Coordinates of C-alpha atoms in Angstrom, one line a residue:
M1 CA -7.3 -16.0 17.8
E2 CA -4.7 -15.8 15.0
K3 CA -1.9 -13.4 15.1
L4 CA -2.8 -10.0 13.2
T5 CA -0.5 -9.5 10.3
I6 CA 0.0 -5.8 8.7
Y7 CA 1.3 -5.9 5.3
F8 CA 2.9 -2.9 3.8
H9 CA 3.0 -3.1 -0.1
V10 CA 5.7 -0.7 -1.1
G11 CA 5.6 -1.4 -4.8
T12 CA 7.7 0.8 -7.1
G13 CA 6.4 2.4 -10.4
K14 CA 5.9 0.1 -13.4
T15 CA 5.7 -3.1 -11.3
G16 CA 1.8 -3.5 -11.3
S17 CA 1.2 -1.6 -8.2
S18 CA -1.7 0.2 -9.6
V19 CA -3.2 -3.1 -10.7
I20 CA -2.7 -4.7 -7.2
Q21 CA -4.2 -1.6 -5.6
N22 CA -7.2 -1.6 -7.8
F23 CA -7.9 -5.3 -7.0
L24 CA -7.6 -4.6 -3.3
D25 CA -9.9 -1.6 -3.7
V26 CA -12.7 -3.1 -5.8
N27 CA -12.5 -6.3 -3.7
R28 CA -12.4 -4.7 -0.3
H29 CA -15.8 -6.1 0.7
N30 CA -15.0 -9.6 -0.4
L31 CA -11.5 -9.5 1.2
F32 CA -13.2 -8.4 4.6
T33 CA -16.1 -10.9 4.5
N34 CA -14.5 -14.0 3.1
H35 CA -10.8 -13.5 3.7
N36 CA -10.6 -11.9 7.2
C37 CA -8.5 -9.1 5.4
L38 CA -8.9 -5.4 5.8
Y39 CA -7.7 -3.1 3.0
P40 CA -8.8 0.0 5.0
N41 CA -10.6 2.8 3.4
V42 CA -9.2 5.3 5.9
N43 CA -11.8 8.0 4.7
D44 CA -14.7 6.1 5.9
R45 CA -15.5 5.1 9.6
H46 CA -16.4 1.6 8.3
Y47 CA -13.0 0.8 7.0
Q48 CA -14.2 -2.2 5.0
S49 CA -16.6 -0.2 2.7
G50 CA -16.3 2.4 -0.1
R51 CA -13.5 3.2 -2.4
L52 CA -9.9 4.2 -1.7
H53 CA -7.3 3.3 -4.3
N54 CA -4.1 3.5 -2.1
H55 CA -2.8 4.9 1.3
C56 CA -0.2 7.5 0.1
E57 CA -2.4 10.5 0.8
W58 CA -3.4 9.2 4.1
F59 CA 0.1 8.4 5.1
T60 CA 1.3 11.9 4.1
R61 CA -1.6 13.3 6.2
V62 CA -0.9 11.2 9.4
S63 CA 2.9 10.7 9.5
D64 CA 3.9 14.2 10.4
T65 CA 4.0 13.2 14.1
D66 CA 4.5 9.9 15.8
E67 CA 1.4 10.6 18.0
T68 CA -0.9 11.1 15.0
F69 CA 0.4 8.2 13.1
I70 CA 0.1 5.7 15.9
T71 CA -3.3 6.9 17.0
E72 CA -4.6 6.4 13.6
I73 CA -3.1 2.9 13.2
K74 CA -4.3 1.7 16.5
K75 CA -7.8 2.7 15.4
I76 CA -7.5 0.4 12.5
I77 CA -5.9 -2.2 14.4
E78 CA -8.6 -2.2 17.1
Y79 CA -11.3 -2.2 14.4
A80 CA -9.7 -5.3 12.9
K81 CA -9.3 -7.0 16.1
K82 CA -12.9 -6.5 17.2
R83 CA -13.9 -8.3 14.0
H84 CA -11.4 -11.0 14.4
L85 CA -9.4 -10.2 11.2
T86 CA -6.0 -11.7 10.5
K87 CA -4.7 -9.4 7.9
I88 CA -4.5 -5.7 7.3
V89 CA -3.0 -4.4 4.0
F90 CA -1.6 -0.9 3.3
S91 CA -0.4 0.1 -0.2
C92 CA 1.4 3.0 -1.4
E93 CA 4.1 3.2 -4.4
G94 CA 5.9 6.0 -2.7
W95 CA 6.9 4.1 0.4
L96 CA 9.9 2.1 -1.0
L97 CA 12.3 5.1 -0.8
N98 CA 10.4 7.1 1.9
K99 CA 12.6 7.5 4.9
K100 CA 9.6 8.2 7.1
V101 CA 8.4 4.6 6.6
P102 CA 10.8 2.4 8.5
P103 CA 10.5 4.5 11.7
K104 CA 6.8 4.4 11.4
I105 CA 6.6 0.8 11.0
K106 CA 8.9 0.4 14.1
L107 CA 6.3 2.3 16.0
I108 CA 3.7 -0.3 15.1
V109 CA 5.9 -3.2 16.1
D110 CA 6.9 -1.6 19.4
S111 CA 3.2 -0.7 20.2
D112 CA 1.9 -4.1 20.1
K113 CA 3.8 -7.2 20.2
G114 CA 1.0 -9.3 19.1
I115 CA 1.2 -7.9 15.7
E116 CA 3.5 -9.2 12.9
V117 CA 4.5 -6.8 10.2
K118 CA 5.4 -7.8 6.7
I119 CA 6.8 -5.7 3.8
V120 CA 5.8 -6.7 0.3
G121 CA 7.7 -5.2 -2.7
Y122 CA 7.8 -6.0 -6.3
L123 CA 10.9 -5.5 -8.6
R124 CA 10.9 -5.6 -12.4
R125 CA 13.8 -6.4 -14.6
V126 CA 15.3 -3.1 -15.8
D127 CA 14.8 -3.9 -19.5
Y128 CA 11.1 -4.5 -18.8
W129 CA 10.8 -1.5 -16.7
V130 CA 12.4 0.7 -19.4
E131 CA 10.0 -0.7 -21.9
S132 CA 6.9 0.0 -19.9
A133 CA 8.1 3.5 -19.2
W134 CA 8.7 4.0 -22.9
K135 CA 5.1 2.9 -23.6
Q136 CA 3.7 5.2 -20.8
W137 CA 6.0 8.2 -21.1
G138 CA 8.6 8.1 -23.7
M139 CA 6.4 7.6 -26.9
K140 CA 4.8 10.9 -26.1
V141 CA 8.2 12.8 -26.4
N142 CA 10.6 10.7 -28.3
E143 CA 10.7 9.5 -31.9
D144 CA 11.7 6.0 -31.1
Y145 CA 12.7 3.7 -28.3
H146 CA 16.4 4.1 -28.7
E147 CA 16.3 7.8 -28.8
Y148 CA 14.4 7.4 -25.3
I149 CA 16.8 5.0 -23.7
H150 CA 19.7 7.2 -24.6
S151 CA 18.2 10.4 -23.6

């Protein structure tokens, strides 16, 4: 059996994270069936069905104690292993700067040496980020782009 890899998508705001999450969410069954990949719906006992956009709320709920976190992760890992999956993907925009995330990932690595963990993040050129932020937020409160970037 191939090694199980857990991907943590830690995208930042204005880098396309929501589009990636939506793709993973609406293609959950296809990823599971045709690509040995689980984008777990942690609100359903059948992790491969239903809808769940991202894992931010779940992580907040299970990350208070190491025991709770590792118990939940092990359930998902066991589910994937029983079905011979090779990939699990978790995604949350808030993870990049969340100080709880690195120790939780270390718990996963330490709990099962047969698992590989990879972090996936996207960055965006600052000028493109500002332009995107202007289009989403700035236009609502500023008269023009230059006023927004200098405020």
